Coordinates of C-alpha atoms and ligand atoms in Angstrom, one line a residue:
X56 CA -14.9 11.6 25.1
X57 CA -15.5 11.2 21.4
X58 CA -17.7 7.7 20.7
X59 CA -16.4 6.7 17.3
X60 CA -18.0 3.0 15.4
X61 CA -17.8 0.0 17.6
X62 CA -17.6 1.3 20.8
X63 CA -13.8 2.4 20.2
X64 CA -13.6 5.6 22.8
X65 CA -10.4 8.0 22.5
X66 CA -10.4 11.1 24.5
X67 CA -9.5 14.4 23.1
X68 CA -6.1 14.8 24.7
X69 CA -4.9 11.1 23.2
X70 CA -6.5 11.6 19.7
X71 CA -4.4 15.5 19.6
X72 CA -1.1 14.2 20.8
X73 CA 1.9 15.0 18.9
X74 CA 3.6 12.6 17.1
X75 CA 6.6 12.9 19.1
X76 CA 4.3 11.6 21.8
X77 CA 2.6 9.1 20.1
X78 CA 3.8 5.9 19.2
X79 CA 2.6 5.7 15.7
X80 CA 2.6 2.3 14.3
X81 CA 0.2 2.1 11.4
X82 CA 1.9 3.7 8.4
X83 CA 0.2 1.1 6.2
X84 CA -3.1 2.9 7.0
X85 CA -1.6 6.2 6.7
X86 CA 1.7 8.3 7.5
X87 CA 2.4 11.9 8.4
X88 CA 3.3 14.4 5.6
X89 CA 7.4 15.1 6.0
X90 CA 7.9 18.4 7.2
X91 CA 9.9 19.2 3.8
X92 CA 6.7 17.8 1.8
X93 CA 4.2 20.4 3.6
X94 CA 6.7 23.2 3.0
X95 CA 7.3 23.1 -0.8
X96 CA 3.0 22.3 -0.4
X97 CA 2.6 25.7 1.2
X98 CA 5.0 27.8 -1.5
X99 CA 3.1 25.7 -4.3
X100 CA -0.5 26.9 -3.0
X101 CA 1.5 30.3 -3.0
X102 CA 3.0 30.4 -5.8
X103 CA 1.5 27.6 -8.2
X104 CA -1.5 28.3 -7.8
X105 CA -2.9 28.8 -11.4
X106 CA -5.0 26.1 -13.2
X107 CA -1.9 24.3 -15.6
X108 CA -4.4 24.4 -19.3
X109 CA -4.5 28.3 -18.8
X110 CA -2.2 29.9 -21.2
X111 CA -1.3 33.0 -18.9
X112 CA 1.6 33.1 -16.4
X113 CA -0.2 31.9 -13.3
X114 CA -1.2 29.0 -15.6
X115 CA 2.5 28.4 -17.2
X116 CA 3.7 28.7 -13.7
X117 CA 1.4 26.0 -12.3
X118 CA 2.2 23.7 -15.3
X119 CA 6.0 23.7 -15.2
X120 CA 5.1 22.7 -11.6
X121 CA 3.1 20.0 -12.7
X122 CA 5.5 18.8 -15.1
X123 CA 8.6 18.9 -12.8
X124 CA 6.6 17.0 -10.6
X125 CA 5.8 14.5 -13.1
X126 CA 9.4 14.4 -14.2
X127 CA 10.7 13.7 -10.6
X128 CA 8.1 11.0 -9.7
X129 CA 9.2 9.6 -13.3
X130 CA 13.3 9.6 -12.3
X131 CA 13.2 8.2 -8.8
X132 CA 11.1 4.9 -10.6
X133 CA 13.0 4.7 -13.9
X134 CA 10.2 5.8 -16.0
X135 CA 9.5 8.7 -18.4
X136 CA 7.2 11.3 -17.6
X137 CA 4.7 10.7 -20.0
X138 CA 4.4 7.0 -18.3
X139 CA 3.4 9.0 -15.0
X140 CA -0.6 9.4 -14.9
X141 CA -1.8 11.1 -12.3
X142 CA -5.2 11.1 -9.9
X143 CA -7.1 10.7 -6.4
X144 CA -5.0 7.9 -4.5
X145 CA -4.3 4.3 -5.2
X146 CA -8.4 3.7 -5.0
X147 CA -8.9 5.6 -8.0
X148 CA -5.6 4.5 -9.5
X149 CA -6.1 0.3 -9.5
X150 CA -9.9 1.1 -10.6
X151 CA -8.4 3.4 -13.9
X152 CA -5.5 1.1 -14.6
X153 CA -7.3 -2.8 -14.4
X154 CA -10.6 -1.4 -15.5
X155 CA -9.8 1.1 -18.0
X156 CA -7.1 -1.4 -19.6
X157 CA -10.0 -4.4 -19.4
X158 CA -12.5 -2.6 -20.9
X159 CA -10.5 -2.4 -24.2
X160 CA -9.5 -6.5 -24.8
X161 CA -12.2 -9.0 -25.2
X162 CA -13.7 -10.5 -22.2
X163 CA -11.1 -13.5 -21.1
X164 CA -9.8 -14.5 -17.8
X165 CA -8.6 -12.1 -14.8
X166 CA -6.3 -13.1 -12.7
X167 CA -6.0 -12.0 -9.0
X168 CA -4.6 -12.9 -6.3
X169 CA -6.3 -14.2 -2.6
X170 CA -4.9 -11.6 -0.7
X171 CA -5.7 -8.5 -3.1
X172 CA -6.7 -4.9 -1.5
X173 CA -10.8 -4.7 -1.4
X174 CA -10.5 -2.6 -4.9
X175 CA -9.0 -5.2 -7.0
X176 CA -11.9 -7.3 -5.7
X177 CA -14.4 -4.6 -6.3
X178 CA -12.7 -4.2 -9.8
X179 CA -12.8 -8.0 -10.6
X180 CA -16.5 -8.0 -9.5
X181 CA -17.5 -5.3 -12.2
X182 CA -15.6 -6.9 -14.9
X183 CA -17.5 -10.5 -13.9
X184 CA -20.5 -8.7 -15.1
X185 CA -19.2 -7.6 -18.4
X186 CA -18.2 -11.1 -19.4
X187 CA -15.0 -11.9 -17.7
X188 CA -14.6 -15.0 -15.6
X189 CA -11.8 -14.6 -12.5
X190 CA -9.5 -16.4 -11.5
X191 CA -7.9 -16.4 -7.6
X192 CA -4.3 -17.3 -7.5
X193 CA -4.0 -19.2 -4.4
X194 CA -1.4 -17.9 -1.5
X195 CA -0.3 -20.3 0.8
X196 CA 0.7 -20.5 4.7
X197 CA 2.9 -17.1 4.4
X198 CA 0.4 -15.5 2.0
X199 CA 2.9 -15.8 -0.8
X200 CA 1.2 -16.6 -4.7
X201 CA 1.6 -20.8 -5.3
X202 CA 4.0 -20.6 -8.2
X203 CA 3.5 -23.6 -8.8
X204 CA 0.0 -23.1 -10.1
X205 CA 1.6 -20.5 -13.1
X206 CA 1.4 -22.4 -16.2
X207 CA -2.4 -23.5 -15.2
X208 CA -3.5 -19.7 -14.2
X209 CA -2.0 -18.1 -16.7
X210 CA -3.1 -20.5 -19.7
X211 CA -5.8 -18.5 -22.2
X212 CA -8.2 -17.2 -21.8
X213 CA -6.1 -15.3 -19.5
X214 CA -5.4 -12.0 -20.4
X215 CA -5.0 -9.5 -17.5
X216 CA -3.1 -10.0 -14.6
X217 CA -3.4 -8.2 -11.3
X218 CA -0.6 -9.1 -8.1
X219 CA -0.8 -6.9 -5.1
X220 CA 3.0 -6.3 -4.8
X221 CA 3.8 -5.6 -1.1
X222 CA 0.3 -7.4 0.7
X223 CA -0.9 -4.9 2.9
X224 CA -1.9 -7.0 5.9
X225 CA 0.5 -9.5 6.6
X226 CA 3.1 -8.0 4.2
X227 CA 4.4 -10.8 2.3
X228 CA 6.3 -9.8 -1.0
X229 CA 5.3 -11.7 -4.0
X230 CA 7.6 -12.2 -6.9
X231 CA 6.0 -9.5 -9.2
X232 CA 8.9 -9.6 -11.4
X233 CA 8.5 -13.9 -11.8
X234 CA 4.9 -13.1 -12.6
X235 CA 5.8 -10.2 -14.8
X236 CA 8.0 -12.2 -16.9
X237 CA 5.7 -15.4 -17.4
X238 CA 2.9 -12.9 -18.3
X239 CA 4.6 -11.0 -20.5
X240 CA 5.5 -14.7 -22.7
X241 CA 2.4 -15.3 -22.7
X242 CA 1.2 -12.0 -24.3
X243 CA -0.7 -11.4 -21.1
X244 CA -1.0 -7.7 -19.9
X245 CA 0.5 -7.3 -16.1
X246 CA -0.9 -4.9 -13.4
X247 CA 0.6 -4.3 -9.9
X248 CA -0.4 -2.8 -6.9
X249 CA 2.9 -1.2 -5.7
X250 CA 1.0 1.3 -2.8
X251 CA 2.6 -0.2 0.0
X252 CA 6.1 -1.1 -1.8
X253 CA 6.6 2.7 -3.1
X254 CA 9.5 4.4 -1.3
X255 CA 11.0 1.4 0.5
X256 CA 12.1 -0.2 -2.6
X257 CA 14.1 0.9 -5.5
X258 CA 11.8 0.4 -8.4
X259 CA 13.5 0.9 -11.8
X260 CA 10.4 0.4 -14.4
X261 CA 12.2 0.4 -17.3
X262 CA 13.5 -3.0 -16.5
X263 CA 10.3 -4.6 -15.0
X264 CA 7.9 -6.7 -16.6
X265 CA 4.8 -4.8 -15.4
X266 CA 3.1 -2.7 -17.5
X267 CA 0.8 -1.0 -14.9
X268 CA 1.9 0.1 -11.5
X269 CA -0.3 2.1 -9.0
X270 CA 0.8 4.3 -6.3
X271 CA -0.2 6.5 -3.6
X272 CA 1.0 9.5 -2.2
X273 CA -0.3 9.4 1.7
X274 CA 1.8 5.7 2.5
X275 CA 5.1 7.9 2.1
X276 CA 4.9 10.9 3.9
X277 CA 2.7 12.6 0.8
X278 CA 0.0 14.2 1.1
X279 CA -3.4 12.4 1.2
X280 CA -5.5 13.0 -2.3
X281 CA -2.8 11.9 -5.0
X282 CA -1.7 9.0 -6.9
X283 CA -1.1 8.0 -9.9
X284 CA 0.1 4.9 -12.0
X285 CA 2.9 4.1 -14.4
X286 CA 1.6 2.8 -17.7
X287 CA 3.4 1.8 -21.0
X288 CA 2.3 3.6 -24.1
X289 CA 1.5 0.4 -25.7
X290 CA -0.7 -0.2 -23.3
X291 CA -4.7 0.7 -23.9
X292 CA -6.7 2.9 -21.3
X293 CA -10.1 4.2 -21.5
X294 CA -10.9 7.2 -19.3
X295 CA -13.7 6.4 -16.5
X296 CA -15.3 10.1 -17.1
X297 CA -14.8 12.8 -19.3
X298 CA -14.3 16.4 -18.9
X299 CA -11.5 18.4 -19.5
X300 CA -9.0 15.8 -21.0
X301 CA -6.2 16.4 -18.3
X302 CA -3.6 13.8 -17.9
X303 CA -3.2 12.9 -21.7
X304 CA -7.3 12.6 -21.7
X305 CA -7.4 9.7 -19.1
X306 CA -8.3 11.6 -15.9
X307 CA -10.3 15.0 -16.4
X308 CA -10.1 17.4 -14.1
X309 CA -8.1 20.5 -12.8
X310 CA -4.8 18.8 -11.6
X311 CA -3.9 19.7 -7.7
X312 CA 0.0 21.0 -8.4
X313 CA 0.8 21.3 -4.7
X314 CA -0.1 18.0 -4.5
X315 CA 1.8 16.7 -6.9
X316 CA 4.6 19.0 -5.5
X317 CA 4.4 17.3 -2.3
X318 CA 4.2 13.3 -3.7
X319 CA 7.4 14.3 -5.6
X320 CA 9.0 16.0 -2.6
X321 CA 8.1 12.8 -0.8
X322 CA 9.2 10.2 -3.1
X323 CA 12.2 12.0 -4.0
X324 CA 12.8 12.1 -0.1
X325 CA 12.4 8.0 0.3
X326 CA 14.2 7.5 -2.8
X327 CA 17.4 9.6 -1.3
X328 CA 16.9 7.7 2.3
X329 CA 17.3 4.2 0.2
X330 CA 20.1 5.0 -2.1
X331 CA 22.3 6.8 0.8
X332 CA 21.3 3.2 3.2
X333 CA 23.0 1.1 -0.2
X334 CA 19.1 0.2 -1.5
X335 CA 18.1 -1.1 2.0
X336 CA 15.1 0.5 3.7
X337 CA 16.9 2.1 7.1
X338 CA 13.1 0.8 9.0
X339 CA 14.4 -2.7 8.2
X340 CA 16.8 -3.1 10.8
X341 CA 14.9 -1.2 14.0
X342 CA 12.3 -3.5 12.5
X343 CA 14.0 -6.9 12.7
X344 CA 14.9 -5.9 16.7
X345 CA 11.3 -5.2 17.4
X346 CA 10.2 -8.0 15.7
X347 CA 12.6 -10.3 17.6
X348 CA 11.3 -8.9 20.7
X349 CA 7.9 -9.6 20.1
X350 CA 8.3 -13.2 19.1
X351 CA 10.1 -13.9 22.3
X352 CA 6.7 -13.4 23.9
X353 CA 4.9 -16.3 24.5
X354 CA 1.7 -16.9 21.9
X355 CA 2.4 -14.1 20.0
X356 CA 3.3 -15.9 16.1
X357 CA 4.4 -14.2 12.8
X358 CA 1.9 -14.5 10.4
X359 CA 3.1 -13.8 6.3
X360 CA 6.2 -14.6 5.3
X361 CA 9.3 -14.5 7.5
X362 CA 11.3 -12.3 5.4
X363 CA 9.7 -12.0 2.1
X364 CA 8.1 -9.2 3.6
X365 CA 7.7 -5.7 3.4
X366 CA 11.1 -3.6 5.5
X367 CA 8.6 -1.5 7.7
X368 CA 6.1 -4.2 8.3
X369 CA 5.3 -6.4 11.7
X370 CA 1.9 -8.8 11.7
X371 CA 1.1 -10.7 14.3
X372 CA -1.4 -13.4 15.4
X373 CA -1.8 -13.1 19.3
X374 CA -2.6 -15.3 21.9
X375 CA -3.2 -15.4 25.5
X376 CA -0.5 -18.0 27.4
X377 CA -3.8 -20.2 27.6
X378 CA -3.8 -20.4 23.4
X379 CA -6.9 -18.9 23.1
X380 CA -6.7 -15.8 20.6
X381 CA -7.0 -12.5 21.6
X382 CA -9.4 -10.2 19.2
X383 CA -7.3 -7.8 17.3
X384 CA -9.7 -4.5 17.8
X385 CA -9.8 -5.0 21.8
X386 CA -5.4 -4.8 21.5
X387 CA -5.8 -1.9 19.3
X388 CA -8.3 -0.4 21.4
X389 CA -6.2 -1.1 24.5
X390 CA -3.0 -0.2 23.0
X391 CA -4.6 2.8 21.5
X392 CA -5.6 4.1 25.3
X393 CA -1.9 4.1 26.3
X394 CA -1.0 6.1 22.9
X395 CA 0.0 3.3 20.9
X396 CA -1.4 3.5 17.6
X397 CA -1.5 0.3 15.9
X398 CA -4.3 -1.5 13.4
X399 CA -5.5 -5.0 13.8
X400 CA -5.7 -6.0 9.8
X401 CA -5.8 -2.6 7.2
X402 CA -7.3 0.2 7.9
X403 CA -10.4 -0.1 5.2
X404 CA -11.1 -3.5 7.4
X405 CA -10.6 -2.1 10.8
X406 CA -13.9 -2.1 12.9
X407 CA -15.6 -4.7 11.1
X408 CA -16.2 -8.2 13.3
X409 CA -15.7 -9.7 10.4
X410 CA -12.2 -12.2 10.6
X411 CA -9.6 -10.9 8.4
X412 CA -10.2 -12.8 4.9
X413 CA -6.4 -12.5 3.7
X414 CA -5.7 -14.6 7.0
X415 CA -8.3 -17.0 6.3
X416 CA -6.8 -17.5 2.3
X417 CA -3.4 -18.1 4.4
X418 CA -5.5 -21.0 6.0
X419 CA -6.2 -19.5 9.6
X420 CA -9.6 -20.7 11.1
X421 CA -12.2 -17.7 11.6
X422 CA -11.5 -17.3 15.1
X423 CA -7.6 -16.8 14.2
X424 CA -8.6 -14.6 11.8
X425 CA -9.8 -12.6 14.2
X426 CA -6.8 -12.0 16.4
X427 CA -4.7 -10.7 13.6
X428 CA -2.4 -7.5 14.6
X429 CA -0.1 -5.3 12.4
X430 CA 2.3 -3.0 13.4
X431 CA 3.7 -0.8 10.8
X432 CA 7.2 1.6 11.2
X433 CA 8.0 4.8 10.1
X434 CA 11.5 7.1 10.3
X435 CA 9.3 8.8 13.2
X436 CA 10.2 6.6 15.8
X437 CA 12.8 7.3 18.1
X438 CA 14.9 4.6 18.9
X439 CA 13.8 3.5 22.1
X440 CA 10.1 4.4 22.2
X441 CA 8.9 0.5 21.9
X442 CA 9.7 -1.3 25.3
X443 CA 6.2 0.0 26.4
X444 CA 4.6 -1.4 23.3
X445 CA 6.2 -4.9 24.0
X446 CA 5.6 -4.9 27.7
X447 CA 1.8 -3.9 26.5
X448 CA 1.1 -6.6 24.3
X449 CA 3.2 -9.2 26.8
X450 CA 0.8 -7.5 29.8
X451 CA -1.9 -8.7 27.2
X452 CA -0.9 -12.4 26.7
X453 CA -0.6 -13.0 30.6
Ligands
PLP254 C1 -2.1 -2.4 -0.9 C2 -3.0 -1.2 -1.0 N1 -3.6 -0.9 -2.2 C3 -4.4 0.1 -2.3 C4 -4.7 0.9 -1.3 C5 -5.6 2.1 -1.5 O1 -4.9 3.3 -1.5 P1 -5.6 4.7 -1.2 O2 -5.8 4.8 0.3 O3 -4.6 5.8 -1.7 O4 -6.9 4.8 -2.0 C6 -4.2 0.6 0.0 C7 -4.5 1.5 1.1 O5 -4.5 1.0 2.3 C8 -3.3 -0.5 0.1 O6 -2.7 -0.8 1.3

């Protein structure tokens, strides 16, 4: 047995089973690189394989690699490559974008939301000490942004906005594009965090109101280590270290082309599955079933918004038929043992006893917020494989 944090215990066997035996329901945390992706990785670390600022052929090589990556990830979101920046993962990308940007305007007013991603709170925290005061948009019952709080929130000294797009958690969708457009009236620059929306959405940027959107590879069957953001020209950045000047001087360092080979290979993949499906995530509709399924189960309740939500995404507040709540680590744990792999809030929260503080912004009391569980789909699944999930989680409530 391996003893990972918490007392969580998987054996060997469980933790090395195939995804075809696995029921694999946390692609928000993470999802497995598409066969396709890891092949045109292998002939870039074959082929590619040059650093892309020498001037020799391995180099050339490398770079038109780079750049037809660039150009790809560009198309499938209605930008222009130059737009594209690329680096580590959506960690690195939020930090460049919000606190490169901020760095440049005069200490005023951030704005972020309740339910942000721990970076955009880590972000907001650093630019507090630098001057800036922050706001927190309030979300209500189904985690959704109070609109109705827009002109106050947005009056000066605001001047950067940043709206997690598709909340990672419970899912809920906000109206980026609302946001976007009220933002951009009032001369206020608009950041998104799109790392969960990316592939399951059509995203044309050339007609969106956002000026900065961040992205990760791993959430679409990419490879782990890249990520990028768009950004308009207009738009000031200031690198967070220096070096070699790569990525029009705002990231240094030697750029990983097979990496980039595979996010392109991925997005392009997920851009292809939604335009052949008429713009509608495939996930969506195997999603609604299970969904239905599970609410049919007495004390298991929805938590986010109903269908505001991301097509891929399931989060659940669970119950025992007594109405007390059940702690979301033990299901995972449980569920985990039987080879159902599911998360009990995101996966940077995961193992903490702390409740879930997006569920406690919705207004759930701390014990609630503790027996929080999301379940999260991929094109993996085969179409049956989730009656022993829901008899599971019913076997759970009894
Ligand atoms: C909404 C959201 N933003 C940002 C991130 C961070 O992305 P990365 O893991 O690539 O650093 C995550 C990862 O879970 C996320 O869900």
């Amino acid at each position: 047995m391996i003893q990972l944090n918490q007392g969580f215990e998987l054996s060997l066997k469980q933790m090395h089973r195939p995804l075809s035996e696995l029921i694999y329901l946390d692609a928000s945390a993470t999802s497995p690189p598409a066969p396709e992706v890891l092949q045109v990785m292998s002939i870039s670390y074959q082929k590619a394989w040059g650093n892309p600022s020498s001037l020799h052929s391995p180099g050339i090589k490398a770079a038109e690699s780079l750049e037809r990556s660039r150009q790809v990830i560009a198309k499938a979101l209605g930008a222009v490559p130059n737009q594209v920046v690329f680096c580590s993962g959506g960690t690195e990308s939020i930090h460049l974008a919000l606190f490169g940007t901020a760095i440049f305007l005069p200490p005023g007013r951030l704005v972020i939301s309740d339910v942000e991603h721990p970076i955009v709170n880590a972000v907001a925290h650093k630019l507090s000490q630098k001057g800036w005061t922050i706001q927190r948009w309030p979300v209500n019952s189904e985690g959704k942004v109070q609109l109705t709080y827009l002109d106050e929130i947005l009056s000066p000294p605001t001047r950067l906005v940043s709206i997690v797009w598709g909340q990672g958690e419970v899912g809920t969708i906000q109206p980026v594009e609302k946001i976007g457009q009220a933002c951009h009236e009032r001369g206020i620059i608009f950041h998104t965090d799109a790392v969960q929306v990316l592939g399951h959405k059509t995203i044309n940027w050339s007609k969106l109101p956002i000026d900065l959107l961040s992205f990760s590879a791993h959430k679409l069957h990419g490879p782990r280590g890249i990520g990028g953001f768009l950004r308009r020209s207009i738009i000031p950045c200031q690198p967070q270290f220096s070096g070699g000047g790569q990525e029009s001087g705002l990231r240094s360092g030697t750029e990983s082309v097979a990496l980039a080979v595979g996010f392109a290979s991925a997005l392009d993949l997920m851009v292809n599955r939604l335009e052949r499906n008429g713009e509608v995530d495939p996930l969506e509709l195997w999603r609604n079933r299970l969904m239905a399924k599970l609410l049919l189960i007495q004390g298991i309740k929805l938590t986010g918004h109903p269908y505001l939500r991301l097509p891929y995404h399931i989060s659940l507040l669970v119950k025992n038929s007594r109405g007390n709540p059940i702690n979301g680590n033990r299901i995972v744990q449980i569920l985990g043992n039987k080879g159902i792999a599911v998360s009990s809030g995101t996966a940077c929260n995961s193992g903490t006893s702390r409740g879930s503080q997006v569920l406690q912004s919705m207004g759930y009391d701390e014990e609630d917020s503790l027996a929080g569980l999301r379940l999260t789909l991929g094109p993996w699944h085969a179409k049956d494989s989730f009656s022993e999930l829901i008899q599971s989680i019913y076997n759970l409530t009894v």
